[in-house]
mmCIF file of C-alpha atoms in Angstrom:
data_model
loop_
_atom_site.group_PDB
_atom_site.id
_atom_site.type_symbol
_atom_site.label_atom_id
_atom_site.label_comp_id
_atom_site.label_asym_id
_atom_site.label_seq_id
_atom_site.Cartn_x
_atom_site.Cartn_y
_atom_site.Cartn_z
ATOM 1 C CA MET Q 1 -17.140 10.080 -11.384
ATOM 2 C CA ASN Q 2 -17.374 10.157 -7.573
ATOM 3 C CA THR Q 3 -16.714 7.241 -5.249
ATOM 4 C CA LYS Q 4 -20.132 7.860 -3.650
ATOM 5 C CA ILE Q 5 -21.852 6.246 -6.637
ATOM 6 C CA LEU Q 6 -19.651 3.163 -6.533
ATOM 7 C CA THR Q 7 -20.874 0.197 -4.532
ATOM 8 C CA GLU Q 8 -18.743 -1.220 -1.733
ATOM 9 C CA SER Q 9 -18.148 -4.281 -3.893
ATOM 10 C CA SER Q 10 -16.903 -2.154 -6.805
ATOM 11 C CA GLN Q 11 -14.558 -0.262 -4.503
ATOM 12 C CA MET Q 12 -13.152 -3.527 -3.141
ATOM 13 C CA TYR Q 13 -12.427 -4.809 -6.639
ATOM 14 C CA LEU Q 14 -10.603 -1.631 -7.621
ATOM 15 C CA LEU Q 15 -8.573 -1.670 -4.413
ATOM 16 C CA GLU Q 16 -7.661 -5.330 -4.804
ATOM 17 C CA ILE Q 17 -6.544 -4.900 -8.411
ATOM 18 C CA ALA Q 18 -4.385 -1.953 -7.319
ATOM 19 C CA ARG Q 19 -2.846 -4.023 -4.508
ATOM 20 C CA LEU Q 20 -2.240 -7.201 -6.515
ATOM 21 C CA ARG Q 21 -0.835 -5.800 -9.734
ATOM 22 C CA ASP Q 22 2.777 -6.413 -10.648
ATOM 23 C CA GLY Q 23 3.961 -3.556 -12.848
ATOM 24 C CA ASP Q 24 1.786 -3.199 -15.946
ATOM 25 C CA ALA Q 25 0.756 -6.864 -16.055
ATOM 26 C CA PRO Q 26 -3.003 -7.575 -15.667
ATOM 27 C CA VAL Q 27 -4.080 -9.237 -12.422
ATOM 28 C CA PRO Q 28 -5.283 -12.800 -13.142
ATOM 29 C CA LEU Q 29 -8.970 -13.259 -12.372
ATOM 30 C CA SER Q 30 -8.163 -16.450 -10.458
ATOM 31 C CA ARG Q 31 -5.968 -14.407 -8.094
ATOM 32 C CA LEU Q 32 -8.728 -11.831 -7.623
ATOM 33 C CA ALA Q 33 -11.245 -14.572 -6.874
ATOM 34 C CA GLU Q 34 -8.896 -16.098 -4.299
ATOM 35 C CA GLU Q 35 -8.139 -12.814 -2.530
ATOM 36 C CA LEU Q 36 -11.781 -11.682 -2.460
ATOM 37 C CA SER Q 37 -13.124 -15.154 -1.585
ATOM 38 C CA VAL Q 38 -15.627 -15.155 -4.449
ATOM 39 C CA SER Q 39 -16.237 -17.423 -7.436
ATOM 40 C CA PRO Q 40 -14.386 -16.949 -10.762
ATOM 41 C CA VAL Q 41 -17.777 -16.365 -12.410
ATOM 42 C CA SER Q 42 -18.523 -13.474 -10.045
ATOM 43 C CA VAL Q 43 -15.111 -11.927 -10.730
ATOM 44 C CA ASN Q 44 -15.648 -12.211 -14.473
ATOM 45 C CA GLU Q 45 -19.041 -10.507 -14.268
ATOM 46 C CA MET Q 46 -17.800 -7.683 -12.028
ATOM 47 C CA CYS Q 47 -14.734 -6.986 -14.172
ATOM 48 C CA ARG Q 48 -16.917 -6.744 -17.272
ATOM 49 C CA LYS Q 49 -19.227 -4.360 -15.397
ATOM 50 C CA LEU Q 50 -16.320 -2.199 -14.253
ATOM 51 C CA GLN Q 51 -14.989 -2.163 -17.806
ATOM 52 C CA LYS Q 52 -18.290 -0.739 -19.044
ATOM 53 C CA GLN Q 53 -17.948 1.986 -16.403
ATOM 54 C CA GLY Q 54 -14.501 2.887 -17.720
ATOM 55 C CA LEU Q 55 -12.705 1.759 -14.575
ATOM 56 C CA VAL Q 56 -11.097 -1.528 -15.630
ATOM 57 C CA ILE Q 57 -9.498 -2.995 -18.733
ATOM 58 C CA TYR Q 58 -10.507 -6.651 -18.931
ATOM 59 C CA ARG Q 59 -8.476 -9.008 -21.117
ATOM 60 C CA PRO Q 60 -9.959 -12.530 -21.442
ATOM 61 C CA TYR Q 61 -7.527 -15.245 -20.297
ATOM 62 C CA LYS Q 62 -5.074 -12.573 -19.102
ATOM 63 C CA GLY Q 63 -6.760 -10.581 -16.359
ATOM 64 C CA ALA Q 64 -7.779 -7.078 -15.332
ATOM 65 C CA SER Q 65 -5.943 -3.784 -14.945
ATOM 66 C CA LEU Q 66 -7.085 -0.312 -13.942
ATOM 67 C CA THR Q 67 -7.787 2.577 -16.281
ATOM 68 C CA PRO Q 68 -6.484 6.006 -15.168
ATOM 69 C CA GLU Q 69 -9.945 6.746 -13.737
ATOM 70 C CA GLY Q 70 -10.060 3.370 -12.004
ATOM 71 C CA GLU Q 71 -6.660 4.137 -10.525
ATOM 72 C CA ARG Q 72 -7.886 7.458 -9.134
ATOM 73 C CA GLN Q 73 -10.993 5.851 -7.667
ATOM 74 C CA ALA Q 74 -8.961 3.095 -5.999
ATOM 75 C CA HIS Q 75 -6.587 5.651 -4.537
ATOM 76 C CA ARG Q 76 -9.442 7.790 -3.189
ATOM 77 C CA VAL Q 77 -10.698 4.813 -1.195
ATOM 78 C CA LEU Q 78 -7.151 3.925 -0.161
ATOM 79 C CA ARG Q 79 -6.698 7.502 1.113
ATOM 80 C CA LYS Q 80 -9.705 7.097 3.404
ATOM 81 C CA HIS Q 81 -8.465 3.729 4.601
ATOM 82 C CA ARG Q 82 -5.016 5.019 5.537
ATOM 83 C CA LEU Q 83 -6.324 8.194 7.155
ATOM 84 C CA TRP Q 84 -8.489 6.043 9.418
ATOM 85 C CA GLU Q 85 -5.466 3.896 10.244
ATOM 86 C CA VAL Q 86 -3.584 7.017 11.345
ATOM 87 C CA PHE Q 87 -6.539 8.250 13.417
ATOM 88 C CA LEU Q 88 -7.168 4.930 15.139
ATOM 89 C CA VAL Q 89 -3.507 4.363 16.012
ATOM 90 C CA LYS Q 90 -2.645 7.950 16.923
ATOM 91 C CA GLU Q 91 -5.835 9.104 18.625
ATOM 92 C CA LEU Q 92 -7.410 5.916 19.998
ATOM 93 C CA GLY Q 93 -4.342 3.793 20.697
ATOM 94 C CA TYR Q 94 -5.243 0.907 18.397
ATOM 95 C CA ALA Q 95 -2.582 -1.623 17.431
ATOM 96 C CA TYR Q 96 -1.929 -1.381 13.697
ATOM 97 C CA GLU Q 97 -3.558 -4.745 12.931
ATOM 98 C CA GLN Q 98 -6.735 -3.652 14.742
ATOM 99 C CA ALA Q 99 -6.698 -0.270 12.978
ATOM 100 C CA HIS Q 100 -6.294 -1.908 9.572
ATOM 101 C CA GLU Q 101 -9.264 -4.223 10.152
ATOM 102 C CA ALA Q 102 -11.479 -1.375 11.347
ATOM 103 C CA ALA Q 103 -10.378 0.876 8.471
ATOM 104 C CA CYS Q 104 -11.508 -1.797 5.986
ATOM 105 C CA GLN Q 105 -15.045 -1.226 7.280
ATOM 106 C CA LEU Q 106 -14.878 2.547 7.705
ATOM 107 C CA GLU Q 107 -13.392 3.360 4.286
ATOM 108 C CA HIS Q 108 -16.573 2.529 2.367
ATOM 109 C CA GLY Q 109 -18.900 4.763 4.384
ATOM 110 C CA THR Q 110 -16.567 7.758 4.455
ATOM 111 C CA SER Q 111 -17.523 10.706 2.257
ATOM 112 C CA ASP Q 112 -14.905 12.866 0.559
ATOM 113 C CA LEU Q 113 -15.872 15.708 2.917
ATOM 114 C CA LEU Q 114 -15.337 13.549 6.008
ATOM 115 C CA ALA Q 115 -11.983 12.367 4.626
ATOM 116 C CA ASP Q 116 -10.930 15.988 4.098
ATOM 117 C CA ARG Q 117 -11.946 16.913 7.659
ATOM 118 C CA LEU Q 118 -10.115 13.865 9.019
ATOM 119 C CA ASP Q 119 -7.036 14.795 6.996
ATOM 120 C CA GLU Q 120 -7.136 18.349 8.394
ATOM 121 C CA TYR Q 121 -7.673 17.147 11.967
ATOM 122 C CA LEU Q 122 -4.624 14.857 11.681
ATOM 123 C CA ASP Q 123 -2.518 17.733 10.261
ATOM 124 C CA HIS Q 124 -2.283 16.223 6.780
ATOM 125 C CA PRO Q 125 -0.210 13.059 7.386
ATOM 126 C CA SER Q 126 1.754 11.852 4.354
ATOM 127 C CA THR Q 127 1.937 8.188 5.396
ATOM 128 C CA ASN Q 128 0.028 5.654 7.476
ATOM 129 C CA PRO Q 129 1.538 3.972 10.591
ATOM 130 C CA LEU Q 130 3.508 1.584 8.345
ATOM 131 C CA GLY Q 131 5.015 4.404 6.307
ATOM 132 C CA GLN Q 132 2.803 3.712 3.270
ATOM 133 C CA VAL Q 133 1.924 6.823 1.274
ATOM 134 C CA ILE Q 134 -1.535 8.371 1.690
ATOM 135 C CA PRO Q 135 -2.909 9.444 -1.724
ATOM 136 C CA ARG Q 136 -3.886 13.079 -2.224
ATOM 137 C CA PRO Q 137 -7.543 14.220 -2.335
ATOM 138 C CA ASP Q 138 -7.544 14.074 -6.161
ATOM 139 C CA GLY Q 139 -6.618 10.390 -6.057
ATOM 140 C CA GLU Q 140 -3.046 10.941 -7.195
ATOM 141 C CA THR Q 141 -0.211 9.381 -5.226
ATOM 142 C CA PRO Q 142 2.822 11.570 -4.502
ATOM 143 C CA LEU Q 143 6.038 10.339 -6.065
ATOM 144 C CA ARG Q 144 8.460 8.803 -3.616
ATOM 145 C CA LYS Q 145 12.225 9.004 -3.777
ATOM 146 C CA THR Q 146 13.386 5.441 -3.239
ATOM 147 C CA LEU Q 147 16.889 4.023 -2.998
ATOM 148 C CA PRO Q 148 18.427 0.593 -2.475
ATOM 149 C CA LEU Q 149 19.068 -0.060 1.208
ATOM 150 C CA THR Q 150 22.779 -0.221 0.385
ATOM 151 C CA GLU Q 151 22.761 3.519 -0.424
ATOM 152 C CA ILE Q 152 21.589 4.497 3.047
ATOM 153 C CA SER Q 153 24.373 5.781 5.293
ATOM 154 C CA VAL Q 154 25.036 5.020 8.942
ATOM 155 C CA GLY Q 155 22.619 6.949 11.142
ATOM 156 C CA GLN Q 156 19.998 7.425 8.416
ATOM 157 C CA GLU Q 157 16.411 6.310 8.953
ATOM 158 C CA GLY Q 158 13.598 5.432 6.559
ATOM 159 C CA HIS Q 159 10.868 2.965 5.597
ATOM 160 C CA VAL Q 160 10.937 -0.186 3.501
ATOM 161 C CA VAL Q 161 8.985 0.421 0.265
ATOM 162 C CA GLN Q 162 9.325 -2.704 -1.857
ATOM 163 C CA TYR Q 163 11.424 -5.700 -2.828
ATOM 164 C CA GLU Q 164 12.921 -5.284 -6.296
ATOM 165 C CA ASP Q 165 13.188 -8.990 -7.164
ATOM 166 C CA ASP Q 166 10.274 -10.522 -5.319
ATOM 167 C CA SER Q 167 10.990 -14.096 -6.393
ATOM 168 C CA MET Q 168 14.461 -14.003 -4.863
ATOM 169 C CA ILE Q 169 13.597 -12.246 -1.594
ATOM 170 C CA PRO Q 170 13.213 -14.361 1.602
ATOM 171 C CA ARG Q 171 10.049 -12.559 2.663
ATOM 172 C CA ASP Q 172 9.470 -14.619 5.821
ATOM 173 C CA PHE Q 173 13.061 -14.051 6.957
ATOM 174 C CA LEU Q 174 12.741 -10.289 6.529
ATOM 175 C CA ARG Q 175 9.266 -10.092 8.084
ATOM 176 C CA GLU Q 176 10.353 -12.032 11.169
ATOM 177 C CA ARG Q 177 13.241 -9.614 11.634
ATOM 178 C CA GLY Q 178 11.185 -6.444 11.155
ATOM 179 C CA LEU Q 179 12.055 -5.521 7.557
ATOM 180 C CA TYR Q 180 8.509 -5.927 6.213
ATOM 181 C CA LEU Q 181 6.969 -3.533 3.668
ATOM 182 C CA GLY Q 182 6.309 -0.192 5.341
ATOM 183 C CA SER Q 183 8.472 -0.885 8.388
ATOM 184 C CA PRO Q 184 10.766 1.839 9.768
ATOM 185 C CA PHE Q 185 14.497 1.206 10.122
ATOM 186 C CA LYS Q 186 17.798 2.847 11.021
ATOM 187 C CA VAL Q 187 21.197 1.881 9.629
ATOM 188 C CA LEU Q 188 23.666 1.257 12.463
ATOM 189 C CA ILE Q 189 26.774 -0.196 10.810
ATOM 190 C CA THR Q 190 27.900 -0.857 7.236
ATOM 191 C CA THR Q 191 30.734 -3.099 6.077
ATOM 192 C CA SER Q 192 31.937 -4.318 2.707
ATOM 193 C CA ASP Q 193 29.621 -7.333 2.783
ATOM 194 C CA SER Q 194 26.770 -6.552 5.215
ATOM 195 C CA MET Q 195 24.700 -3.925 7.027
ATOM 196 C CA LEU Q 196 23.471 -3.849 10.617
ATOM 197 C CA VAL Q 197 19.978 -2.358 10.750
ATOM 198 C CA GLU Q 198 17.699 -1.441 13.662
ATOM 199 C CA THR Q 199 14.072 -2.503 13.046
ATOM 200 C CA PRO Q 200 10.889 -2.632 15.177
ATOM 201 C CA LYS Q 201 11.925 -6.171 16.123
ATOM 202 C CA GLY Q 202 15.527 -5.412 17.037
ATOM 203 C CA GLN Q 203 18.833 -5.420 15.192
ATOM 204 C CA VAL Q 204 19.366 -7.520 12.069
ATOM 205 C CA SER Q 205 22.404 -8.086 9.871
ATOM 206 C CA VAL Q 206 21.587 -8.007 6.148
ATOM 207 C CA ALA Q 207 23.979 -9.222 3.453
ATOM 208 C CA ARG Q 208 24.715 -6.516 0.869
ATOM 209 C CA ASP Q 209 23.469 -8.577 -2.071
ATOM 210 C CA LEU Q 210 20.105 -8.870 -0.292
ATOM 211 C CA ALA Q 211 20.112 -5.211 0.832
ATOM 212 C CA THR Q 212 20.586 -4.129 -2.793
ATOM 213 C CA ALA Q 213 17.194 -5.681 -3.661
ATOM 214 C CA ILE Q 214 15.355 -3.844 -0.853
ATOM 215 C CA SER Q 215 14.032 -0.434 -1.941
ATOM 216 C CA VAL Q 216 13.595 2.101 0.850
ATOM 217 C CA GLU Q 217 12.468 5.679 1.317
ATOM 218 C CA PRO Q 218 14.804 7.846 3.441
ATOM 219 C CA GLU Q 219 13.241 10.045 6.082
ATOM 220 C CA LYS Q 220 12.971 13.703 5.036
ATOM 221 C CA GLY Q 221 16.070 15.603 6.058
ATOM 222 C CA ASP Q 222 18.202 12.440 6.043
ATOM 223 C CA GLU Q 223 18.854 12.385 2.289
#
């Protein structure tokens, strides 16, 4: 199947399911409806349609998850989105927020050939401006070597990948201090009970019990 035969609406559903999922658990249809600003009835109908196309597994009263093919299709669109983010920030000087909004529009009208040419022009970037991985042309996402922040040594740099225990993480606290998902960082000082980290918003001290729950990807050559 090729993304060219998928409607923009179908692509958005696949992308949103990929973004909202938590492990292997299905994404509740109520959450999809909220994020896409559509009615629960519309979500139900679209998920059943995508299931018939072999892209989604729909479980009544539980939610929707992606099939392997649905995963590849979602990642192909995500690749185009993140390549445009790189282009708009790097070549046209967009702020990331502006690039992200524009990429949401551009991703749907971008052919695989154009994405390949864009990828080549940008010298095959591996991540977008936030350090989020750009899927490969076949829709697969390269594996990332992640570590707890506590295992990063003084002087090492990297990007925040995820929070291991989302319910216990003070997301607003971290976001305000520059440790949001995808943000770059550099470890400045480590002690027995805390770490001093340089972020895009300045220096922040992070308690070790909190740092343990923050998964990061070290920069290549720093490992």
